[in-house]
Tab-separated table of C-alpha atoms and ligand atoms in Angstrom:
chain	number	residue	atom	x	y	z
A	6	MET	CA	12.097	6.365	-2.144
A	7	PRO	CA	12.099	9.316	0.295
A	8	ASP	CA	12.443	12.698	-1.372
A	9	ALA	CA	15.088	15.243	-0.318
A	10	ILE	CA	12.779	16.949	2.195
A	11	GLU	CA	11.909	13.667	3.926
A	12	ARG	CA	15.575	12.660	4.065
A	13	LYS	CA	16.452	16.019	5.622
A	14	ARG	CA	13.655	15.683	8.189
A	15	ALA	CA	14.843	12.176	9.148
A	16	PHE	CA	18.246	13.497	10.147
A	17	GLU	CA	17.258	16.788	11.726
A	18	THR	CA	19.300	17.917	14.724
A	19	TYR	CA	17.819	19.784	17.670
A	20	GLN	CA	19.386	21.867	20.403
A	21	THR	CA	17.302	20.608	23.316
A	22	THR	CA	17.040	21.746	26.922
A	23	VAL	CA	16.732	19.258	29.757
A	24	SER	CA	13.370	19.938	31.421
A	25	LEU	CA	13.084	16.970	33.797
A	26	THR	CA	15.410	14.386	35.257
A	27	GLU	CA	14.123	11.776	37.680
A	28	SER	CA	15.540	8.555	39.112
A	29	LEU	CA	13.157	5.665	38.419
A	30	THR	CA	15.512	3.208	40.163
A	31	PRO	CA	19.059	3.660	41.545
A	32	HIS	CA	20.411	2.833	38.051
A	33	VAL	CA	17.769	4.211	35.679
A	34	LYS	CA	16.751	7.799	35.008
A	35	ARG	CA	13.988	9.278	32.910
A	36	ILE	CA	15.030	12.532	31.251
A	37	HIS	CA	12.931	15.007	29.268
A	38	PHE	CA	14.504	16.965	26.413
A	39	GLN	CA	12.510	20.045	25.460
A	40	LEU	CA	12.741	21.129	21.815
A	41	PRO	CA	13.372	24.815	21.010
A	42	ALA	CA	10.296	27.095	21.213
A	43	GLY	CA	7.963	26.417	18.286
A	44	ALA	CA	9.772	23.228	17.179
A	45	THR	CA	8.146	19.787	17.085
A	46	MET	CA	9.541	16.350	16.276
A	47	THR	CA	7.371	14.053	14.165
A	48	PHE	CA	8.288	10.437	14.864
A	49	ARG	CA	6.788	6.949	14.960
A	50	ALA	CA	6.533	5.067	18.232
A	51	GLY	CA	9.574	2.785	18.528
A	52	GLN	CA	12.060	5.125	16.849
A	53	PHE	CA	15.208	6.390	18.547
A	54	VAL	CA	17.328	9.541	18.746
A	55	GLN	CA	21.074	9.957	18.857
A	56	ILE	CA	22.507	12.128	21.595
A	57	PHE	CA	25.698	14.052	20.898
A	58	VAL	CA	27.877	13.361	23.906
A	59	PRO	CA	30.739	15.859	24.304
A	60	THR	CA	34.209	14.282	24.530
A	61	ALA	CA	37.740	15.720	24.381
A	62	ASP	CA	37.703	14.839	20.669
A	63	LYS	CA	34.587	15.144	18.448
A	64	PRO	CA	31.167	14.417	20.019
A	65	ARG	CA	30.196	10.756	20.374
A	66	ARG	CA	26.720	9.915	19.030
A	67	THR	CA	24.796	7.352	21.098
A	68	SER	CA	21.360	5.878	20.345
A	69	TYR	CA	18.440	5.942	22.803
A	70	SER	CA	14.859	4.850	22.130
A	71	ILE	CA	12.198	7.485	22.588
A	72	ALA	CA	10.116	6.461	25.609
A	73	SER	CA	7.398	9.111	25.194
A	74	PRO	CA	4.509	8.779	22.731
A	75	PRO	CA	4.425	10.603	19.356
A	76	TYR	CA	1.493	12.777	20.448
A	77	GLU	CA	3.939	14.540	22.788
A	78	SER	CA	5.848	16.283	20.024
A	79	THR	CA	7.468	19.267	21.780
A	80	PHE	CA	9.732	17.136	23.983
A	81	PHE	CA	10.925	13.537	24.138
A	82	GLU	CA	11.628	11.279	27.098
A	83	LEU	CA	14.589	8.923	27.370
A	84	CYS	CA	14.882	6.131	29.913
A	85	VAL	CA	18.566	5.493	30.492
A	86	THR	CA	20.325	2.705	32.383
A	87	LEU	CA	23.634	3.741	33.921
A	88	VAL	CA	26.267	1.360	32.541
A	89	ASP	CA	29.362	0.832	34.708
A	90	GLY	CA	32.106	3.004	33.169
A	91	GLY	CA	29.790	3.936	30.293
A	92	VAL	CA	30.651	7.274	28.670
A	93	SER	CA	27.226	8.261	27.304
A	94	SER	CA	25.017	6.868	30.069
A	95	THR	CA	27.181	8.640	32.690
A	96	PHE	CA	26.892	11.909	30.744
A	97	LEU	CA	23.090	11.535	30.621
A	98	HIS	CA	22.795	10.621	34.299
A	99	ASN	CA	24.799	13.747	35.237
A	100	LEU	CA	22.521	16.136	33.297
A	101	LYS	CA	20.660	18.826	35.240
A	102	VAL	CA	17.473	20.697	34.377
A	103	GLY	CA	18.401	23.610	32.098
A	104	ASP	CA	21.407	21.873	30.474
A	105	SER	CA	21.638	22.117	26.695
A	106	VAL	CA	22.001	18.871	24.701
A	107	GLN	CA	22.241	18.267	20.964
A	108	ALA	CA	20.140	15.403	19.589
A	109	MET	CA	19.437	13.971	16.154
A	110	GLY	CA	16.373	12.071	15.048
A	111	PRO	CA	14.065	10.408	14.611
A	112	LEU	CA	15.863	7.277	13.407
A	113	GLY	CA	15.122	3.573	13.061
A	114	ARG	CA	12.535	1.169	11.713
A	115	PHE	CA	11.468	-0.640	14.877
A	116	THR	CA	7.877	0.529	14.464
A	117	LEU	CA	4.438	-1.054	14.238
A	118	PRO	CA	2.364	-1.607	11.113
A	119	ASP	CA	-0.847	0.411	10.984
A	120	PRO	CA	-3.345	-1.196	11.316
A	121	LEU	CA	-1.968	-4.069	13.410
A	122	PRO	CA	-2.630	-7.422	11.721
A	123	ARG	CA	-2.832	-9.385	14.998
A	124	ASP	CA	-2.890	-9.103	18.757
A	125	ILE	CA	0.505	-8.059	19.990
A	126	VAL	CA	2.927	-9.057	22.744
A	127	PHE	CA	5.753	-6.747	23.861
A	128	ILE	CA	8.639	-8.411	25.681
A	129	ALA	CA	11.285	-6.343	27.467
A	130	THR	CA	13.839	-6.349	30.227
A	131	GLY	CA	15.138	-3.217	31.992
A	132	SER	CA	15.283	-0.048	29.891
A	133	GLY	CA	14.301	-2.184	26.873
A	134	ILE	CA	10.843	-1.012	27.954
A	135	ALA	CA	11.534	2.455	26.425
A	136	PRO	CA	10.238	1.930	22.851
A	137	PHE	CA	7.294	-0.098	24.175
A	138	ARG	CA	6.156	2.702	26.471
A	139	SER	CA	5.941	4.906	23.380
A	140	MET	CA	4.145	2.202	21.354
A	141	ILE	CA	1.693	1.152	24.084
A	142	LEU	CA	0.704	4.716	25.040
A	143	ASP	CA	0.220	5.465	21.344
A	144	LEU	CA	-1.917	2.342	20.704
A	145	VAL	CA	-4.094	3.057	23.743
A	146	HIS	CA	-4.402	6.728	22.734
A	147	ARG	CA	-5.574	5.632	19.259
A	148	ASN	CA	-8.005	3.027	20.698
A	149	ALA	CA	-6.404	0.180	18.728
A	150	PRO	CA	-8.872	-2.734	18.738
A	151	GLN	CA	-6.187	-5.457	19.160
A	152	LYS	CA	-5.253	-6.986	22.503
A	153	ILE	CA	-1.928	-5.687	23.837
A	154	SER	CA	0.210	-7.640	26.322
A	155	LEU	CA	3.403	-6.529	28.007
A	156	VAL	CA	5.755	-9.185	29.390
A	157	PHE	CA	8.345	-7.343	31.481
A	158	GLY	CA	11.277	-9.099	33.136
A	159	ASN	CA	13.405	-7.598	35.880
A	160	ARG	CA	15.537	-8.711	38.771
A	161	PHE	CA	13.774	-7.077	41.727
A	162	ASP	CA	10.313	-5.634	42.343
A	163	ASN	CA	11.636	-2.071	42.527
A	164	ASP	CA	13.405	-2.475	39.151
A	165	ILE	CA	10.032	-2.518	37.349
A	166	LEU	CA	10.138	0.730	35.379
A	167	TYR	CA	6.889	2.736	35.145
A	168	LYS	CA	5.216	0.079	37.335
A	169	THR	CA	2.310	2.197	38.570
A	170	GLU	CA	1.724	3.469	35.052
A	171	TRP	CA	1.307	-0.125	33.748
A	172	GLU	CA	-1.004	-0.962	36.643
A	173	GLU	CA	-3.148	2.117	35.982
A	174	LEU	CA	-3.228	1.441	32.234
A	175	GLU	CA	-4.427	-2.126	32.858
A	176	ARG	CA	-7.178	-0.860	35.192
A	177	GLN	CA	-8.392	1.618	32.581
A	178	ASN	CA	-8.105	-0.546	29.445
A	179	THR	CA	-9.534	-4.034	29.110
A	180	SER	CA	-7.410	-4.522	25.960
A	181	PHE	CA	-4.095	-4.102	27.868
A	182	ARG	CA	-2.488	-6.691	30.152
A	183	LYS	CA	0.801	-6.399	31.985
A	184	ARG	CA	2.747	-9.474	33.063
A	185	PHE	CA	5.767	-9.057	35.335
A	186	THR	CA	8.354	-11.696	36.125
A	187	LEU	CA	11.283	-11.298	38.527
A	188	SER	CA	14.509	-13.281	38.442
A	189	ARG	CA	15.541	-12.382	42.020
A	190	PRO	CA	12.318	-11.579	43.877
A	191	HIS	CA	12.100	-10.784	47.546
A	192	GLU	CA	10.126	-13.243	49.679
A	193	THR	CA	7.111	-10.926	49.606
A	194	TRP	CA	6.725	-11.183	45.777
A	195	THR	CA	3.646	-13.238	44.934
A	196	GLY	CA	3.881	-12.852	41.145
A	197	LYS	CA	5.772	-14.858	38.526
A	198	LYS	CA	9.395	-15.781	39.192
A	199	GLY	CA	12.172	-16.472	36.679
A	200	TYR	CA	13.533	-15.125	33.392
A	201	VAL	CA	11.169	-13.782	30.710
A	202	GLN	CA	11.872	-16.609	28.266
A	203	ASP	CA	10.832	-19.162	30.895
A	204	ALA	CA	7.616	-17.256	31.703
A	205	LEU	CA	6.307	-16.980	28.131
A	206	ALA	CA	4.503	-20.319	27.937
A	207	ASP	CA	2.500	-19.472	31.087
A	208	PHE	CA	1.685	-15.937	29.982
A	209	ILE	CA	0.703	-16.444	26.334
A	210	SER	CA	-2.222	-18.417	24.945
A	211	SER	CA	-2.474	-19.296	21.202
A	212	PRO	CA	1.101	-18.046	20.618
A	213	ALA	CA	1.110	-18.498	16.822
A	214	GLU	CA	-1.779	-16.025	16.460
A	215	LYS	CA	0.148	-13.026	17.799
A	216	ASP	CA	2.954	-10.672	16.771
A	217	TYR	CA	5.965	-10.254	19.079
A	218	TYR	CA	8.199	-7.250	19.671
A	219	ILE	CA	11.279	-7.787	21.837
A	220	CYS	CA	13.735	-5.194	23.155
A	221	GLY	CA	16.787	-5.426	25.384
A	222	LEU	CA	20.209	-7.017	25.379
A	223	VAL	CA	21.041	-9.577	22.696
A	224	LYS	CA	21.271	-12.536	25.087
A	225	MET	CA	17.669	-12.023	26.208
A	226	ILE	CA	16.434	-11.413	22.663
A	227	ASP	CA	18.046	-14.647	21.406
A	228	GLY	CA	16.589	-16.639	24.314
A	229	VAL	CA	13.097	-15.232	23.809
A	230	ALA	CA	13.119	-15.645	20.010
A	231	GLU	CA	14.247	-19.261	20.353
A	232	LYS	CA	11.534	-19.983	22.919
A	233	LEU	CA	8.819	-18.363	20.790
A	234	GLN	CA	9.799	-20.476	17.806
A	235	GLN	CA	9.656	-23.604	19.978
A	236	MET	CA	6.123	-22.487	20.895
A	237	GLY	CA	5.201	-22.481	17.189
A	238	VAL	CA	5.508	-18.762	16.400
A	239	PRO	CA	6.615	-18.145	12.781
A	240	LYS	CA	9.891	-16.183	12.517
A	241	GLU	CA	8.147	-13.419	10.493
A	242	GLN	CA	6.003	-12.599	13.543
A	243	ILE	CA	9.056	-11.937	15.755
A	244	HIS	CA	10.599	-8.439	15.674
A	245	PHE	CA	13.345	-7.044	17.876
A	246	GLU	CA	15.577	-4.074	18.720
A	247	ARG	CA	19.018	-4.699	20.247
A	248	PHE	CA	20.527	-2.310	22.765
A	249	ASP	CA	24.020	-3.910	22.652
B	4	FAD	C1	18.693	1.531	18.797
B	4	FAD	C2	19.207	1.592	20.221
B	4	FAD	C3	18.407	2.112	21.210
B	4	FAD	C4	18.877	2.164	22.537
B	4	FAD	N1	18.054	2.648	23.493
B	4	FAD	C5	18.467	2.665	24.783
B	4	FAD	C6	17.592	3.134	25.822
B	4	FAD	O1	16.432	3.517	25.579
B	4	FAD	N2	18.070	3.131	27.100
B	4	FAD	C7	19.341	2.698	27.411
B	4	FAD	O2	19.709	2.736	28.591
B	4	FAD	N3	20.179	2.248	26.434
B	4	FAD	C8	19.791	2.244	25.146
B	4	FAD	N4	20.641	1.805	24.174
B	4	FAD	C9	22.037	1.486	24.540
B	4	FAD	C10	22.890	2.789	24.427
B	4	FAD	O3	22.986	3.177	23.072
B	4	FAD	C11	24.318	2.625	24.930
B	4	FAD	O4	24.917	1.522	24.292
B	4	FAD	C12	24.402	2.414	26.438
B	4	FAD	O5	23.814	3.532	27.118
B	4	FAD	C13	25.859	2.284	26.883
B	4	FAD	O6	26.559	3.396	26.410
B	4	FAD	P1	27.779	4.025	27.249
B	4	FAD	O7	28.443	5.035	26.380
B	4	FAD	O8	27.299	4.464	28.592
B	4	FAD	O9	28.722	2.768	27.451
B	4	FAD	P2	30.121	2.503	26.691
B	4	FAD	O10	31.110	3.549	27.127
B	4	FAD	O11	29.843	2.414	25.212
B	4	FAD	O12	30.499	1.059	27.201
B	4	FAD	C14	31.033	0.825	28.510
B	4	FAD	C15	31.036	-0.666	28.791
B	4	FAD	O13	29.686	-1.136	28.945
B	4	FAD	C16	29.390	-2.186	28.013
B	4	FAD	N5	28.025	-1.889	27.492
B	4	FAD	C17	27.706	-1.140	26.411
B	4	FAD	N6	26.364	-1.036	26.267
B	4	FAD	C18	25.824	-1.730	27.288
B	4	FAD	C19	24.485	-1.973	27.695
B	4	FAD	N7	23.400	-1.484	27.004
B	4	FAD	N8	24.311	-2.725	28.809
B	4	FAD	C20	25.351	-3.218	29.507
B	4	FAD	N9	26.640	-3.011	29.165
B	4	FAD	C21	26.882	-2.284	28.079
B	4	FAD	C22	30.425	-2.062	26.924
B	4	FAD	O14	30.683	-3.334	26.342
B	4	FAD	C23	31.638	-1.515	27.680
B	4	FAD	O15	32.326	-2.563	28.292
B	4	FAD	C24	20.183	1.716	22.854
B	4	FAD	C25	20.993	1.199	21.830
B	4	FAD	C26	20.514	1.131	20.537
B	4	FAD	C27	21.407	0.564	19.467
């Protein structure tokens, strides 16, 4: 049972300042939110924050997974997909360096056990990669002995968020493997084609011996979870975070 201090810390609010905003694709931006001077945020990889989005009425609170690792504690990164007509994602995409934004966090229980009981497979589409960037950078930073695989599904080659970072990480760490699959590849794509759920059997050996973490929209999560169970993975080894 968390004591009063822990409960207060879990729901702390911060007046942050936007310190970086960068388009990763035409529809996705990474944004850095700097905490006030001297402040730090202690969080576990996989947790999320809520952004207070100003509206004509009272602010609207919207959840976004922290995409930066916990060892970066003076700022956090969000990776935000612009949703057509979406109130909060439009607000975030319009932010400029120097803007002030209120945020609350950290929140959520989509985190990893420590130590990891098994090798681990992360499965994401689009900005569902956000919590896994935090988790993977953290695991690599801590030299976790388990094998880490990332199965990342997108439509086009240039939709692959943080692509060069995954490639570099794989080059530097024998324990990390990235697997990309594209549902609408250009002719020049020589990698895997199709939806993530259809690529799993080719990408994963001894499926029942691993733990699975899935993040994205519910339709993808349902498809992947069903496929994993058909491949013999016990339900208890499948964990997910829904964005919708
Ligand atoms: C725990 C958690 C973590 C999240 N982390 C991230 C993250 O890291 N990055 C990120 O981009 N999003 C993330 N989301 C989704 C985010 O909270 C918002 O739902 C999303 O940005 C849309 O909000 P909006 O205000 O722009 O759209 P709204 O104004 O709420 O909705 C506009 C329209 O878009 C539809 N819609 C709502 N959400 C989505 C969606 N995700 N995709 C497609 N259509 C949608 C609605 O049905 C509606 O028709 C997360 C959600 C949760 C619950």
